[in-house]
PDB file of C-alpha atoms in Angstrom:
ATOM      1  CA  UNK N   1      99.707  96.122 116.925  1.00 29.00           C
ATOM      2  CA  UNK N   2      98.808  99.396 115.020  1.00 40.00           C
ATOM      3  CA  UNK N   3      97.620  99.537 111.300  1.00 42.00           C
ATOM      4  CA  UNK N   4     101.065 100.706 110.153  1.00 44.00           C
ATOM      5  CA  UNK N   5     102.877  98.082 112.213  1.00 37.00           C
ATOM      6  CA  UNK N   6     100.651  95.320 110.919  1.00 39.00           C
ATOM      7  CA  UNK N   7     100.977  96.656 107.390  1.00 45.00           C
ATOM      8  CA  UNK N   8     104.802  96.571 107.298  1.00 45.00           C
ATOM      9  CA  UNK N   9     105.265  93.535 109.430  1.00 40.00           C
ATOM     10  CA  UNK N  10     106.203  90.136 108.004  1.00 44.00           C
ATOM     11  CA  UNK N  11     108.077  89.445 104.865  1.00 48.00           C
ATOM     12  CA  UNK N  12     109.254  86.516 102.692  1.00 61.00           C
ATOM     13  CA  UNK N  13     107.310  87.868  99.612  1.00 74.00           C
ATOM     14  CA  UNK N  14     108.697  91.000  98.034  1.00 89.00           C
ATOM     15  CA  UNK N  15     108.280  90.748  94.356  1.00 95.00           C
ATOM     16  CA  UNK N  16     106.137  88.930  91.789  1.00 97.00           C
ATOM     17  CA  UNK N  17     105.681  88.968  88.000  1.00 97.00           C
ATOM     18  CA  UNK N  18     102.140  89.078  86.761  1.00 98.00           C
ATOM     19  CA  UNK N  19     101.472  87.716  83.290  1.00 98.00           C
ATOM     20  CA  UNK N  20      98.181  88.365  81.522  1.00 97.00           C
ATOM     21  CA  UNK N  21      96.566  87.000  78.502  1.00 97.00           C
ATOM     22  CA  UNK N  22      93.595  88.195  76.268  1.00 96.00           C
ATOM     23  CA  UNK N  23      91.707  87.058  73.199  1.00 95.00           C
ATOM     24  CA  UNK N  24      93.171  89.923  71.164  1.00 94.00           C
ATOM     25  CA  UNK N  25      95.840  92.555  71.428  1.00 95.00           C
ATOM     26  CA  UNK N  26      95.352  95.219  74.034  1.00 96.00           C
ATOM     27  CA  UNK N  27      95.882  98.855  72.902  1.00 95.00           C
ATOM     28  CA  UNK N  28      96.791 101.335  75.558  1.00 96.00           C
ATOM     29  CA  UNK N  29      97.760 105.023  75.667  1.00 95.00           C
ATOM     30  CA  UNK N  30     101.477 105.453  75.268  1.00 95.00           C
ATOM     31  CA  UNK N  31     101.421 107.020  78.767  1.00 96.00           C
ATOM     32  CA  UNK N  32      99.708 104.119  80.547  1.00 97.00           C
ATOM     33  CA  UNK N  33     101.225 104.176  84.072  1.00 97.00           C
ATOM     34  CA  UNK N  34      98.092 105.561  85.638  1.00 97.00           C
ATOM     35  CA  UNK N  35      96.142 102.502  84.063  1.00 97.00           C
ATOM     36  CA  UNK N  36      98.433 100.027  85.590  1.00 97.00           C
ATOM     37  CA  UNK N  37      98.373 101.853  88.945  1.00 97.00           C
ATOM     38  CA  UNK N  38      94.553 101.962  88.781  1.00 96.00           C
ATOM     39  CA  UNK N  39      94.453  98.083  88.302  1.00 97.00           C
ATOM     40  CA  UNK N  40      96.711  97.626  91.401  1.00 97.00           C
ATOM     41  CA  UNK N  41      94.651  99.863  93.557  1.00 97.00           C
ATOM     42  CA  UNK N  42      91.293  98.343  92.458  1.00 96.00           C
ATOM     43  CA  UNK N  43      92.439  94.838  93.367  1.00 97.00           C
ATOM     44  CA  UNK N  44      93.256  95.446  96.884  1.00 96.00           C
ATOM     45  CA  UNK N  45      90.695  95.475  99.656  1.00 95.00           C
ATOM     46  CA  UNK N  46      88.793  98.746  99.856  1.00 95.00           C
ATOM     47  CA  UNK N  47      90.039  99.652 103.309  1.00 95.00           C
ATOM     48  CA  UNK N  48      93.743  98.806 102.394  1.00 95.00           C
ATOM     49  CA  UNK N  49      93.519 100.520  98.943  1.00 95.00           C
ATOM     50  CA  UNK N  50      92.239 103.773 100.694  1.00 94.00           C
ATOM     51  CA  UNK N  51      94.994 103.647 103.338  1.00 94.00           C
ATOM     52  CA  UNK N  52      97.664 103.131 100.613  1.00 93.00           C
ATOM     53  CA  UNK N  53      96.142 105.731  98.292  1.00 91.00           C
ATOM     54  CA  UNK N  54      95.208 108.448 100.745  1.00 89.00           C
ATOM     55  CA  UNK N  55      97.499 107.999 103.604  1.00 88.00           C
ATOM     56  CA  UNK N  56     100.581 105.868 102.864  1.00 90.00           C
ATOM     57  CA  UNK N  57     103.557 106.032 105.348  1.00 94.00           C
ATOM     58  CA  UNK N  58     104.360 109.613 106.466  1.00 87.00           C
ATOM     59  CA  UNK N  59     107.788 110.909 107.063  1.00 86.00           C
ATOM     60  CA  UNK N  60     108.093 114.667 107.478  1.00 82.00           C
ATOM     61  CA  UNK N  61     106.093 116.254 104.682  1.00 81.00           C
ATOM     62  CA  UNK N  62     106.405 113.132 102.482  1.00 86.00           C
ATOM     63  CA  UNK N  63     104.234 110.117 102.231  1.00 90.00           C
ATOM     64  CA  UNK N  64     105.531 106.883 100.841  1.00 95.00           C
ATOM     65  CA  UNK N  65     103.402 104.247  99.295  1.00 96.00           C
ATOM     66  CA  UNK N  66     106.245 101.699  99.325  1.00 97.00           C
ATOM     67  CA  UNK N  67     105.715  99.793  96.078  1.00 98.00           C
ATOM     68  CA  UNK N  68     106.908 100.116  92.454  1.00 98.00           C
ATOM     69  CA  UNK N  69     106.197  98.389  89.203  1.00 98.00           C
ATOM     70  CA  UNK N  70     107.818  97.946  85.878  1.00 98.00           C
ATOM     71  CA  UNK N  71     106.830  98.816  82.360  1.00 98.00           C
ATOM     72  CA  UNK N  72     104.677  96.336  80.546  1.00 98.00           C
ATOM     73  CA  UNK N  73     106.910  93.551  78.949  1.00 98.00           C
ATOM     74  CA  UNK N  74     105.792  91.739  75.806  1.00 97.00           C
ATOM     75  CA  UNK N  75     105.521  92.267  72.067  1.00 97.00           C
ATOM     76  CA  UNK N  76     104.129  95.555  71.016  1.00 97.00           C
ATOM     77  CA  UNK N  77     103.629  97.934  68.167  1.00 96.00           C
ATOM     78  CA  UNK N  78     102.719 101.579  67.898  1.00 94.00           C
ATOM     79  CA  UNK N  79      99.268 102.019  66.395  1.00 93.00           C
ATOM     80  CA  UNK N  80      97.198 105.180  65.354  1.00 89.00           C
ATOM     81  CA  UNK N  81      96.061 107.755  67.728  1.00 85.00           C
ATOM     82  CA  UNK N  82      99.154 107.833  69.876  1.00 85.00           C
ATOM     83  CA  UNK N  83      98.634 104.243  71.253  1.00 95.00           C
ATOM     84  CA  UNK N  84     100.633 101.143  71.933  1.00 96.00           C
ATOM     85  CA  UNK N  85      99.221  97.795  71.131  1.00 97.00           C
ATOM     86  CA  UNK N  86     100.526  94.773  73.227  1.00 97.00           C
ATOM     87  CA  UNK N  87     100.159  91.123  71.835  1.00 97.00           C
ATOM     88  CA  UNK N  88      99.205  88.645  74.519  1.00 96.00           C
ATOM     89  CA  UNK N  89     100.685  87.425  76.710  1.00 97.00           C
ATOM     90  CA  UNK N  90     102.324  90.468  78.360  1.00 98.00           C
ATOM     91  CA  UNK N  91     103.551  91.040  81.990  1.00 98.00           C
ATOM     92  CA  UNK N  92     104.783  93.443  84.430  1.00 98.00           C
ATOM     93  CA  UNK N  93     106.702  93.218  87.821  1.00 98.00           C
ATOM     94  CA  UNK N  94     105.419  94.640  91.056  1.00 98.00           C
ATOM     95  CA  UNK N  95     107.667  94.879  94.045  1.00 98.00           C
ATOM     96  CA  UNK N  96     107.112  96.046  97.646  1.00 97.00           C
ATOM     97  CA  UNK N  97     108.485  95.568 101.217  1.00 96.00           C
ATOM     98  CA  UNK N  98     104.905  95.272 102.276  1.00 95.00           C
ATOM     99  CA  UNK N  99     103.935  91.516 102.181  1.00 93.00           C
ATOM    100  CA  UNK N 100     100.327  92.390 102.914  1.00 94.00           C
ATOM    101  CA  UNK N 101     100.158  94.620  99.802  1.00 96.00           C
ATOM    102  CA  UNK N 102     101.450  91.760  97.513  1.00 96.00           C
ATOM    103  CA  UNK N 103      99.376  89.125  98.874  1.00 95.00           C
ATOM    104  CA  UNK N 104      96.159  91.143  98.622  1.00 96.00           C
ATOM    105  CA  UNK N 105      97.113  92.244  95.144  1.00 97.00           C
ATOM    106  CA  UNK N 106      97.706  88.734  94.041  1.00 95.00           C
ATOM    107  CA  UNK N 107      94.538  87.392  95.809  1.00 95.00           C
ATOM    108  CA  UNK N 108      92.525  90.178  94.357  1.00 96.00           C
ATOM    109  CA  UNK N 109      93.557  89.629  90.897  1.00 96.00           C
ATOM    110  CA  UNK N 110      93.176  85.900  91.063  1.00 94.00           C
ATOM    111  CA  UNK N 111      89.594  86.303  92.355  1.00 95.00           C
ATOM    112  CA  UNK N 112      88.558  88.946  89.873  1.00 95.00           C
ATOM    113  CA  UNK N 113      86.725  87.534  87.042  1.00 92.00           C
ATOM    114  CA  UNK N 114      86.294  90.904  85.236  1.00 93.00           C
ATOM    115  CA  UNK N 115      89.763  92.113  84.795  1.00 95.00           C
ATOM    116  CA  UNK N 116      90.381  94.712  82.195  1.00 93.00           C
ATOM    117  CA  UNK N 117      92.981  97.138  80.780  1.00 92.00           C
ATOM    118  CA  UNK N 118      91.591 100.188  78.944  1.00 87.00           C
ATOM    119  CA  UNK N 119      88.332  98.447  78.427  1.00 88.00           C
ATOM    120  CA  UNK N 120      89.755  95.045  76.999  1.00 90.00           C
ATOM    121  CA  UNK N 121      89.136  92.091  79.105  1.00 95.00           C
ATOM    122  CA  UNK N 122      92.210  90.353  80.335  1.00 96.00           C
ATOM    123  CA  UNK N 123      93.041  87.198  82.369  1.00 96.00           C
ATOM    124  CA  UNK N 124      95.701  86.650  84.883  1.00 96.00           C
ATOM    125  CA  UNK N 125      97.495  83.681  83.614  1.00 95.00           C
ATOM    126  CA  UNK N 126     100.380  83.298  85.891  1.00 95.00           C
ATOM    127  CA  UNK N 127     101.814  84.779  89.121  1.00 95.00           C
ATOM    128  CA  UNK N 128     105.563  84.198  89.478  1.00 95.00           C
ATOM    129  CA  UNK N 129     106.690  84.782  92.902  1.00 93.00           C
ATOM    130  CA  UNK N 130     110.398  85.683  93.556  1.00 90.00           C
ATOM    131  CA  UNK N 131     112.328  84.765  96.638  1.00 84.00           C
ATOM    132  CA  UNK N 132     113.113  87.846  98.779  1.00 87.00           C
ATOM    133  CA  UNK N 133     116.465  89.456  98.549  1.00 91.00           C
ATOM    134  CA  UNK N 134     117.796  89.879 102.136  1.00 88.00           C
ATOM    135  CA  UNK N 135     120.592  92.225 103.253  1.00 83.00           C
ATOM    136  CA  UNK N 136     123.037  89.239 103.598  1.00 86.00           C
ATOM    137  CA  UNK N 137     122.465  88.550  99.874  1.00 91.00           C
ATOM    138  CA  UNK N 138     123.983  91.730  98.880  1.00 92.00           C
ATOM    139  CA  UNK N 139     127.496  93.170  99.001  1.00 90.00           C
ATOM    140  CA  UNK N 140     127.982  96.968  98.867  1.00 94.00           C
ATOM    141  CA  UNK N 141     128.091  96.859  94.960  1.00 96.00           C
ATOM    142  CA  UNK N 142     125.363  95.769  92.498  1.00 97.00           C
ATOM    143  CA  UNK N 143     124.788  96.289  88.786  1.00 98.00           C
ATOM    144  CA  UNK N 144     121.134  96.994  87.920  1.00 98.00           C
ATOM    145  CA  UNK N 145     118.942  97.280  84.855  1.00 98.00           C
ATOM    146  CA  UNK N 146     115.974  99.816  85.111  1.00 98.00           C
ATOM    147  CA  UNK N 147     112.592  98.223  84.344  1.00 98.00           C
ATOM    148  CA  UNK N 148     110.952 101.466  84.802  1.00 98.00           C
ATOM    149  CA  UNK N 149     112.601 104.951  84.642  1.00 98.00           C
ATOM    150  CA  UNK N 150     114.450 106.136  87.831  1.00 98.00           C
ATOM    151  CA  UNK N 151     113.418 109.795  88.791  1.00 98.00           C
ATOM    152  CA  UNK N 152     115.127 112.423  90.818  1.00 98.00           C
ATOM    153  CA  UNK N 153     113.705 115.908  91.044  1.00 97.00           C
ATOM    154  CA  UNK N 154     113.635 119.055  93.212  1.00 95.00           C
ATOM    155  CA  UNK N 155     111.151 121.784  93.578  1.00 92.00           C
ATOM    156  CA  UNK N 156     112.291 125.381  92.981  1.00 92.00           C
ATOM    157  CA  UNK N 157     110.296 128.451  93.870  1.00 89.00           C
ATOM    158  CA  UNK N 158     110.767 131.346  91.377  1.00 83.00           C
ATOM    159  CA  UNK N 159     108.822 134.513  91.441  1.00 81.00           C
ATOM    160  CA  UNK N 160     106.491 132.985  93.970  1.00 82.00           C
ATOM    161  CA  UNK N 161     105.725 129.980  91.721  1.00 88.00           C
ATOM    162  CA  UNK N 162     106.914 126.415  92.031  1.00 89.00           C
ATOM    163  CA  UNK N 163     108.816 124.714  89.364  1.00 91.00           C
ATOM    164  CA  UNK N 164     109.972 121.150  89.158  1.00 94.00           C
ATOM    165  CA  UNK N 165     113.371 120.450  88.058  1.00 96.00           C
ATOM    166  CA  UNK N 166     114.327 116.872  86.947  1.00 98.00           C
ATOM    167  CA  UNK N 167     117.922 115.858  87.232  1.00 98.00           C
ATOM    168  CA  UNK N 168     119.916 113.495  85.084  1.00 97.00           C
ATOM    169  CA  UNK N 169     122.254 110.673  86.466  1.00 98.00           C
ATOM    170  CA  UNK N 170     125.213 112.715  85.273  1.00 95.00           C
ATOM    171  CA  UNK N 171     124.644 115.284  87.784  1.00 96.00           C
ATOM    172  CA  UNK N 172     126.145 114.781  91.379  1.00 94.00           C
ATOM    173  CA  UNK N 173     122.894 115.855  93.006  1.00 97.00           C
ATOM    174  CA  UNK N 174     120.960 113.090  91.327  1.00 98.00           C
ATOM    175  CA  UNK N 175     122.720 110.432  93.491  1.00 98.00           C
ATOM    176  CA  UNK N 176     122.321 112.685  96.626  1.00 97.00           C
ATOM    177  CA  UNK N 177     118.486 112.952  96.210  1.00 98.00           C
ATOM    178  CA  UNK N 178     118.186 109.142  95.680  1.00 98.00           C
ATOM    179  CA  UNK N 179     120.350 108.653  98.858  1.00 97.00           C
ATOM    180  CA  UNK N 180     118.247 110.992 100.931  1.00 96.00           C
ATOM    181  CA  UNK N 181     114.965 109.276  99.541  1.00 97.00           C
ATOM    182  CA  UNK N 182     116.404 105.806 100.505  1.00 97.00           C
ATOM    183  CA  UNK N 183     117.139 107.007 104.152  1.00 96.00           C
ATOM    184  CA  UNK N 184     113.707 108.217 104.553  1.00 96.00           C
ATOM    185  CA  UNK N 185     112.307 104.963 103.415  1.00 97.00           C
ATOM    186  CA  UNK N 186     114.700 103.307 105.865  1.00 96.00           C
ATOM    187  CA  UNK N 187     113.389 105.300 108.708  1.00 95.00           C
ATOM    188  CA  UNK N 188     109.779 104.585 107.607  1.00 95.00           C
ATOM    189  CA  UNK N 189     110.444 100.656 107.300  1.00 95.00           C
ATOM    190  CA  UNK N 190     112.445 100.262 110.497  1.00 93.00           C
ATOM    191  CA  UNK N 191     111.242 102.909 112.729  1.00 92.00           C
ATOM    192  CA  UNK N 192     114.839 103.895 113.341  1.00 91.00           C
ATOM    193  CA  UNK N 193     117.144 106.755 112.299  1.00 88.00           C
ATOM    194  CA  UNK N 194     119.336 105.771 109.412  1.00 87.00           C
ATOM    195  CA  UNK N 195     122.546 107.372 110.697  1.00 85.00           C
ATOM    196  CA  UNK N 196     125.447 107.650 108.198  1.00 88.00           C
ATOM    197  CA  UNK N 197     124.834 105.167 105.375  1.00 93.00           C
ATOM    198  CA  UNK N 198     126.574 105.240 102.017  1.00 95.00           C
ATOM    199  CA  UNK N 199     125.007 105.300  98.570  1.00 97.00           C
ATOM    200  CA  UNK N 200     126.067 106.274  95.098  1.00 97.00           C
ATOM    201  CA  UNK N 201     124.882 105.642  91.675  1.00 98.00           C
ATOM    202  CA  UNK N 202     126.859 105.629  88.375  1.00 97.00           C
ATOM    203  CA  UNK N 203     125.846 104.810  84.843  1.00 98.00           C
ATOM    204  CA  UNK N 204     127.473 101.505  83.839  1.00 97.00           C
ATOM    205  CA  UNK N 205     127.527 102.535  80.137  1.00 96.00           C
ATOM    206  CA  UNK N 206     127.345 105.994  78.500  1.00 96.00           C
ATOM    207  CA  UNK N 207     123.809 107.411  78.578  1.00 96.00           C
ATOM    208  CA  UNK N 208     122.152 108.961  75.466  1.00 95.00           C
ATOM    209  CA  UNK N 209     118.873 110.582  74.740  1.00 94.00           C
ATOM    210  CA  UNK N 210     117.251 107.125  74.149  1.00 96.00           C
ATOM    211  CA  UNK N 211     117.631 106.493  77.967  1.00 98.00           C
ATOM    212  CA  UNK N 212     115.646 109.707  78.878  1.00 98.00           C
ATOM    213  CA  UNK N 213     111.927 108.899  79.145  1.00 98.00           C
ATOM    214  CA  UNK N 214     109.308 111.752  79.293  1.00 97.00           C
ATOM    215  CA  UNK N 215     106.168 110.240  80.605  1.00 97.00           C
ATOM    216  CA  UNK N 216     102.853 111.957  81.187  1.00 96.00           C
ATOM    217  CA  UNK N 217     101.152 110.820  84.417  1.00 95.00           C
ATOM    218  CA  UNK N 218      97.652 112.122  84.218  1.00 91.00           C
ATOM    219  CA  UNK N 219      98.263 115.732  83.786  1.00 90.00           C
ATOM    220  CA  UNK N 220     102.013 115.787  84.971  1.00 95.00           C
ATOM    221  CA  UNK N 221     105.087 115.470  82.902  1.00 96.00           C
ATOM    222  CA  UNK N 222     107.726 113.349  84.576  1.00 98.00           C
ATOM    223  CA  UNK N 223     111.343 112.867  83.328  1.00 98.00           C
ATOM    224  CA  UNK N 224     113.148 109.606  84.263  1.00 98.00           C
ATOM    225  CA  UNK N 225     116.096 107.500  83.004  1.00 98.00           C
ATOM    226  CA  UNK N 226     116.328 103.918  81.835  1.00 98.00           C
ATOM    227  CA  UNK N 227     119.781 102.298  81.535  1.00 98.00           C
ATOM    228  CA  UNK N 228     122.210 100.038  83.449  1.00 98.00           C
ATOM    229  CA  UNK N 229     123.774 101.368  86.601  1.00 98.00           C
ATOM    230  CA  UNK N 230     126.081 100.436  89.363  1.00 98.00           C
ATOM    231  CA  UNK N 231     124.861 101.130  92.848  1.00 98.00           C
ATOM    232  CA  UNK N 232     127.379 101.148  95.752  1.00 97.00           C
ATOM    233  CA  UNK N 233     126.471 101.612  99.428  1.00 96.00           C
ATOM    234  CA  UNK N 234     125.023 100.120 102.578  1.00 96.00           C
ATOM    235  CA  UNK N 235     123.415  96.735 101.690  1.00 95.00           C
ATOM    236  CA  UNK N 236     120.273  97.626 103.784  1.00 95.00           C
ATOM    237  CA  UNK N 237     119.796 100.645 101.499  1.00 96.00           C
ATOM    238  CA  UNK N 238     120.271  98.690  98.298  1.00 97.00           C
ATOM    239  CA  UNK N 239     117.676  96.124  99.432  1.00 96.00           C
ATOM    240  CA  UNK N 240     115.057  98.893 100.146  1.00 97.00           C
ATOM    241  CA  UNK N 241     115.797 100.386  96.643  1.00 98.00           C
ATOM    242  CA  UNK N 242     115.215  96.845  95.188  1.00 97.00           C
ATOM    243  CA  UNK N 243     111.955  96.215  97.161  1.00 97.00           C
ATOM    244  CA  UNK N 244     110.328  99.700  97.335  1.00 97.00           C
ATOM    245  CA  UNK N 245     111.767 101.353  94.248  1.00 98.00           C
ATOM    246  CA  UNK N 246     114.771 103.556  93.530  1.00 98.00           C
ATOM    247  CA  UNK N 247     114.086 107.362  93.507  1.00 98.00           C
ATOM    248  CA  UNK N 248     110.876 109.245  93.503  1.00 97.00           C
ATOM    249  CA  UNK N 249     107.295 108.510  92.228  1.00 97.00           C
ATOM    250  CA  UNK N 250     107.698 104.752  92.691  1.00 98.00           C
ATOM    251  CA  UNK N 251     103.990 104.009  93.151  1.00 97.00           C
ATOM    252  CA  UNK N 252     103.365 105.832  89.847  1.00 98.00           C
ATOM    253  CA  UNK N 253     105.449 103.145  87.972  1.00 98.00           C
ATOM    254  CA  UNK N 254     109.048 104.471  88.404  1.00 98.00           C
ATOM    255  CA  UNK N 255     112.239 103.092  89.931  1.00 98.00           C
ATOM    256  CA  UNK N 256     111.684  99.440  89.450  1.00 98.00           C
ATOM    257  CA  UNK N 257     114.903  97.493  88.530  1.00 98.00           C
ATOM    258  CA  UNK N 258     116.425  93.919  88.304  1.00 97.00           C
ATOM    259  CA  UNK N 259     119.761  93.016  89.613  1.00 97.00           C
ATOM    260  CA  UNK N 260     122.298  91.908  86.882  1.00 97.00           C
ATOM    261  CA  UNK N 261     125.328  91.421  89.123  1.00 96.00           C
ATOM    262  CA  UNK N 262     126.199  91.548  92.915  1.00 94.00           C
ATOM    263  CA  UNK N 263     123.782  88.797  94.504  1.00 89.00           C
ATOM    264  CA  UNK N 264     125.805  86.493  96.621  1.00 79.00           C
ATOM    265  CA  UNK N 265     123.124  83.992  95.650  1.00 61.00           C
ATOM    266  CA  UNK N 266     120.657  84.181  92.781  1.00 50.00           C
ATOM    267  CA  UNK N 267     117.011  84.731  94.028  1.00 43.00           C
ATOM    268  CA  UNK N 268     115.142  82.468  91.567  1.00 44.00           C
ATOM    269  CA  UNK N 269     111.426  82.078  91.562  1.00 40.00           C
ATOM    270  CA  UNK N 270     109.617  80.084  94.026  1.00 33.00           C
TER     271      UNK N 270
END
């Protein structure tokens, strides 16, 4: 079995909630996605971390990391210097169709006695593992709540220079880009051509400026959208969106969501 096959094989574990504690509040930059991502990579084995970070899973010119994570959840306040301070305990959700990724991450965090976020020592207090959502658990319609912004963009070339254009959920092309992204993830995960599979996204409630989040990831400005949405389509694509993330830039902390309605059974923690 190849490295790729052994990496994506298996799978009852698809999502977990990581809860951290600390002796005092933890202050982070407002744009902290890269810090959470760094914690994730640094708690995988070196070989697997290098594979995920440098290689990933190629499809055409794209490479997919096949994991996503939520924003931090917990009590917080804004402090001086453009920082955000979280009161312990606080948590985030990480999701992936790669069981090896989640098992290595949980194991690495549990064994690490020197965990820190932005220089502040933290302790992994609890790992809540959620039962996997399978295709047969889903119909062709689910209502979701974004736990981190969903991103859709395209690259334009103007005057010989590349420019990134971020789309809004109110634009028809937004859904088309998400669908194409999911079809590629399907091909990577199954090794099969996706064929004709339906997918569409609609805001469940009116969107406003508060739903638009502009986030700086290192030196890159990324625009994404929070909110509640209705997804319709092939259950296999809906499952991939739930496991690997909806839209682009998932491994940078975008496209993680929870299912509010549409599960034939409720996947509780195990």
